[in-house]
mmCIF file of C-alpha atoms in Angstrom:
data_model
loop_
_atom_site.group_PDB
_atom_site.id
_atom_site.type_symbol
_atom_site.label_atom_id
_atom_site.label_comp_id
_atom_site.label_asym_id
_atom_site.label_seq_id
_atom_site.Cartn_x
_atom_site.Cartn_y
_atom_site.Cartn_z
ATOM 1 C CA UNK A 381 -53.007 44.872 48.100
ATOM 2 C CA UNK A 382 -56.136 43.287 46.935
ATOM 3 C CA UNK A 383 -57.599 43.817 43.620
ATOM 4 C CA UNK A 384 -61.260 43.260 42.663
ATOM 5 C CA UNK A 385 -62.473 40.783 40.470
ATOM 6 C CA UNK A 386 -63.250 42.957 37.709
ATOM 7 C CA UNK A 387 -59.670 44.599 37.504
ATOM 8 C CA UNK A 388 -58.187 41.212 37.230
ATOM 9 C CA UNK A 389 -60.802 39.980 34.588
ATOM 10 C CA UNK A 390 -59.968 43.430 32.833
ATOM 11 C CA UNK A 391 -56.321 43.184 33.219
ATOM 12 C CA UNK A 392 -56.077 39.365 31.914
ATOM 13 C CA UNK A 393 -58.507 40.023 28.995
ATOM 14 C CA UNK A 394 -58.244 43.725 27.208
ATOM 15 C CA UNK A 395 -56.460 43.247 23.713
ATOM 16 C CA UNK A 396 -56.684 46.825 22.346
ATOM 17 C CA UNK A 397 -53.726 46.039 19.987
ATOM 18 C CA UNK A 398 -52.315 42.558 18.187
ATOM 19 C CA UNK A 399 -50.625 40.180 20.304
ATOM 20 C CA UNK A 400 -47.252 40.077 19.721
ATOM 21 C CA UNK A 401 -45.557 37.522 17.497
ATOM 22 C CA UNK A 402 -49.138 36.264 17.242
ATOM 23 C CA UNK A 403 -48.039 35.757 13.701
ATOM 24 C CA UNK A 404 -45.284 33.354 14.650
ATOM 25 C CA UNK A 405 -46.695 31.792 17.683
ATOM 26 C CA UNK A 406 -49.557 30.668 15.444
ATOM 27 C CA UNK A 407 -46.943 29.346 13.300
ATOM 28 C CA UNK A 408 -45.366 27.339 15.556
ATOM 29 C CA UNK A 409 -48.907 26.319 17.383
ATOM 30 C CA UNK A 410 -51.374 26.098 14.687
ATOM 31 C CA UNK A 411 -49.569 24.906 11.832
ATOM 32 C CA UNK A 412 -46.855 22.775 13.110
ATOM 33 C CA UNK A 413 -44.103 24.912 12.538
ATOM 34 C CA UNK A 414 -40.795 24.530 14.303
ATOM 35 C CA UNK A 415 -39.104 27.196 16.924
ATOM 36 C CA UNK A 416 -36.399 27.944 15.210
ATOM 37 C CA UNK A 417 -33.421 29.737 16.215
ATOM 38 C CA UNK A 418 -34.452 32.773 13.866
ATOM 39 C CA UNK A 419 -38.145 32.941 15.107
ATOM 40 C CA UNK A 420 -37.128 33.126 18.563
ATOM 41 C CA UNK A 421 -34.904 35.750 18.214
ATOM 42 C CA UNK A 422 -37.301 37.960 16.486
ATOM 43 C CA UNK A 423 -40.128 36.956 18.811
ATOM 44 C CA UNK A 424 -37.425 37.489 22.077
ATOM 45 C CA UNK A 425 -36.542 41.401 20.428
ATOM 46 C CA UNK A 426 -40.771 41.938 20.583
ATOM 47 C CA UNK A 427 -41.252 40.862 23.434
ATOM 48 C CA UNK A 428 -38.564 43.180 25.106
ATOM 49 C CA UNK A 429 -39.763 45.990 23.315
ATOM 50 C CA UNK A 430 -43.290 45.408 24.022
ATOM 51 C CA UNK A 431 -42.764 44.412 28.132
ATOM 52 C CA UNK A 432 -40.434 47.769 27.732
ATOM 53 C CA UNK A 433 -43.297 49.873 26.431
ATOM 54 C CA UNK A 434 -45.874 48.737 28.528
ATOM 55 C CA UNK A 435 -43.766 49.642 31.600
ATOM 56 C CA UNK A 436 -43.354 53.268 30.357
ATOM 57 C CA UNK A 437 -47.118 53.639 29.951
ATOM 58 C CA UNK A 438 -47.773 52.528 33.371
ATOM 59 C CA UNK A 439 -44.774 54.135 35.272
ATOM 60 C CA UNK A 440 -46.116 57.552 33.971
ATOM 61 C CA UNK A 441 -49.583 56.651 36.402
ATOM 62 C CA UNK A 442 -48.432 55.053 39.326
ATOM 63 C CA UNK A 443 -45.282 54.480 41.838
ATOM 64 C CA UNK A 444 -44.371 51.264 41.663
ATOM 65 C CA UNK A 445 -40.450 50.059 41.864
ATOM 66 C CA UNK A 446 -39.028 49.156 38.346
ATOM 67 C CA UNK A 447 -38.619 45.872 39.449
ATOM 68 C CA UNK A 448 -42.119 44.855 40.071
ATOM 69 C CA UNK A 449 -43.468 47.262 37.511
ATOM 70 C CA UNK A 450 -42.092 44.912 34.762
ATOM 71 C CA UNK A 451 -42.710 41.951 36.567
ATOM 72 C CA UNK A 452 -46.190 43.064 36.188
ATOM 73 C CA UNK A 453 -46.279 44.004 32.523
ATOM 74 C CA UNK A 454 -44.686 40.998 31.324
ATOM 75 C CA UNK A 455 -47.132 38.937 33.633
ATOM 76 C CA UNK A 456 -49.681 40.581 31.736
ATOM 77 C CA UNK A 457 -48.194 39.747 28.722
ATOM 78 C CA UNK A 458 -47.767 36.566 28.810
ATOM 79 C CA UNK A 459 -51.368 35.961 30.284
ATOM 80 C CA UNK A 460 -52.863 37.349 26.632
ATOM 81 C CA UNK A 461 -50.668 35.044 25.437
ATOM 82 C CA UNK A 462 -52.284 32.209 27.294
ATOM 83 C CA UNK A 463 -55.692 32.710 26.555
ATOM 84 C CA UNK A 464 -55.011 33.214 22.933
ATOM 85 C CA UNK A 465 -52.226 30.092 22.711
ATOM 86 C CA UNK A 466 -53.267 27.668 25.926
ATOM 87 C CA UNK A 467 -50.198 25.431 25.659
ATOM 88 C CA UNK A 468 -48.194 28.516 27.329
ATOM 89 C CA UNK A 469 -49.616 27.896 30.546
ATOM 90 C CA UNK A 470 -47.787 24.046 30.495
ATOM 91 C CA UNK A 471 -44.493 25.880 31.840
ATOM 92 C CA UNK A 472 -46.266 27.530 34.482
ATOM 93 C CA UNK A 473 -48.618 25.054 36.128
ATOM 94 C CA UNK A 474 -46.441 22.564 37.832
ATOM 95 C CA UNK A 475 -46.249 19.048 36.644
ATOM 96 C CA UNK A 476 -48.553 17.821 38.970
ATOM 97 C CA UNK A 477 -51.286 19.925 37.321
ATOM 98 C CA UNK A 478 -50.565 18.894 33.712
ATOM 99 C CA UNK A 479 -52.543 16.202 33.123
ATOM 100 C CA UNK A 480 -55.835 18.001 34.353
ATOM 101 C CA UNK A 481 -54.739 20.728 31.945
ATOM 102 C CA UNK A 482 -54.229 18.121 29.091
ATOM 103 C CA UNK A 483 -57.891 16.902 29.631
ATOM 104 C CA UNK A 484 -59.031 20.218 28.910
ATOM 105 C CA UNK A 485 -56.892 23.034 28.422
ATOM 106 C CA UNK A 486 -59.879 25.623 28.071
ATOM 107 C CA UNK A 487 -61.681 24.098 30.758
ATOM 108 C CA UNK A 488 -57.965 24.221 32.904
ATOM 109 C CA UNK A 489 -57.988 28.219 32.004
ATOM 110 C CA UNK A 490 -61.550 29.057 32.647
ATOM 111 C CA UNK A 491 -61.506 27.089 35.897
ATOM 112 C CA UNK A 492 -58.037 29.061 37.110
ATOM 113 C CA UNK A 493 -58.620 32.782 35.183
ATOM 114 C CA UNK A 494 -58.308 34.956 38.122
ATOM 115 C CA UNK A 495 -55.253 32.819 39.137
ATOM 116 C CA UNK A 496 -53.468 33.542 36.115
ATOM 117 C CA UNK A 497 -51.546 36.375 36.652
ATOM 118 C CA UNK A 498 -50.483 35.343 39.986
ATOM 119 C CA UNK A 499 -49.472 32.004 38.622
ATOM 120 C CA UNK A 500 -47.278 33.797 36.124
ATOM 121 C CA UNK A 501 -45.786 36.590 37.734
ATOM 122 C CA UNK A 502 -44.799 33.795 39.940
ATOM 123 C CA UNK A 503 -42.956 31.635 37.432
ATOM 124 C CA UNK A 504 -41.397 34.554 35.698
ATOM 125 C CA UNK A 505 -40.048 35.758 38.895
ATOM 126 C CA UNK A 506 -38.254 32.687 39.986
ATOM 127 C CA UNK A 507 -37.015 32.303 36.025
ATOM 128 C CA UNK A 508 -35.375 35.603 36.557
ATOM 129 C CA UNK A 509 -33.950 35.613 39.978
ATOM 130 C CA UNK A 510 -31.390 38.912 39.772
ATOM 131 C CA UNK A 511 -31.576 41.870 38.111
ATOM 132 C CA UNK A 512 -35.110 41.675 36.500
ATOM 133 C CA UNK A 513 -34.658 43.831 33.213
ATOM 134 C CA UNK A 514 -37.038 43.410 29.898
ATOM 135 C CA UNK A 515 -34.407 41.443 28.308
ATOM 136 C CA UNK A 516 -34.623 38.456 31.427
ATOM 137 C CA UNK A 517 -37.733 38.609 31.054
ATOM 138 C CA UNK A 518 -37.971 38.189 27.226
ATOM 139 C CA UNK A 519 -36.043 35.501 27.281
ATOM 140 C CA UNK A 520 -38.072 33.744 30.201
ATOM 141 C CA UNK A 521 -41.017 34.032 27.850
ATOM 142 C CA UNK A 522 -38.531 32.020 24.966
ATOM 143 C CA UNK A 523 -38.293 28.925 27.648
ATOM 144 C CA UNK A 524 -41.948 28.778 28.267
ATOM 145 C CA UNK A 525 -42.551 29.092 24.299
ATOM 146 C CA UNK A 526 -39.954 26.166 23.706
ATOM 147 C CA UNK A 527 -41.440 24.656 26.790
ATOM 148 C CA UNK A 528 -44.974 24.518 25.118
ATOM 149 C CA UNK A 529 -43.663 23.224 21.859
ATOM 150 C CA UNK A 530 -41.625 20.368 23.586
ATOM 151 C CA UNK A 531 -44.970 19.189 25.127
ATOM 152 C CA UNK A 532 -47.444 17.673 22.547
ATOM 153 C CA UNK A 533 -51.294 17.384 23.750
ATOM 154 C CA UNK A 534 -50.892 14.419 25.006
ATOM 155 C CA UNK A 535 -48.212 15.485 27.657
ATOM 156 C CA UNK A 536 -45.286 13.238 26.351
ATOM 157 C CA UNK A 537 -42.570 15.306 25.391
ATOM 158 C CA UNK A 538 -41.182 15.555 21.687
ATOM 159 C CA UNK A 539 -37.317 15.205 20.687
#
């Protein structure tokens, strides 16, 4: 199944609503805040919701299996999240690709758009091997977040 270019540019960049926990991600981002345990609950509850919702809105307009229907939504997700918070994509890319991405994060993301949602919906499936459910996924999203915050910009890890 092949999509063209435009759907994927479309499908990786349409915000019609606020990202979620854009409030707290640009806490923990932006300002230096910490993840703490209390801010990644509450950001873990949104995204379930929000991965749940989205699947309802599709599922009413296509076919596809439940299973690969969320995959999807939370791939799409998490790629808003990206472009708006570039560290995300450090738990993605693998390791060998870091440093190219910590030369230029915007440049990494620009260079690799239409492979974003592939690259994601890749990760997030192998972080949630069995029974895929919003609440696997939601949590997969937590341990990319913490990933990100664990990894300064200049790729050495903080304790």
């Amino acid at each position: 199944m092949s999509e063209e270019p435009q759907n994927i540019l479309d499908r990786t960049t349409s915000r019609s609503v606020p990202l979620v926990g854009e409030s707290i991600l640009n806490d923990i981002f932006m300002k230096y805040g910490t993840p703490t345990d209390s801010k990644m609950s509450r950001l873990e509850t949104m995204y379930e919701s929000r991965i749940r919702t989205l699947a309802d809105q599709k599922r009413r307009n296509s076919n596809i299996r439940n299973k690969d229907l969320l995959l999807d939504c939370a791939s799409d997700l998490f790629t808003e999240m990206v472009l708006a918070f570039n560290i995300l994509l450090i738990g993605v890319i693998s390791p060998k690709e870091h440093l190219k991405f910590f030369f230029g994060p915007t440049a990494y993301i620009d260079k690799h758009m239409l492979e974003l949602p592939d690259l994601i919906e890749d990760r997030l499936r192998s972080m949630v091997l069995f029974g895929i459910d919003e609440r696997k996924l939601a949590r997969a999203f937590i341990k990319l977040i913490k990933q990100a915050y664990y990894s300064d910009v200049s790729g050495r890890q903080r304790f």
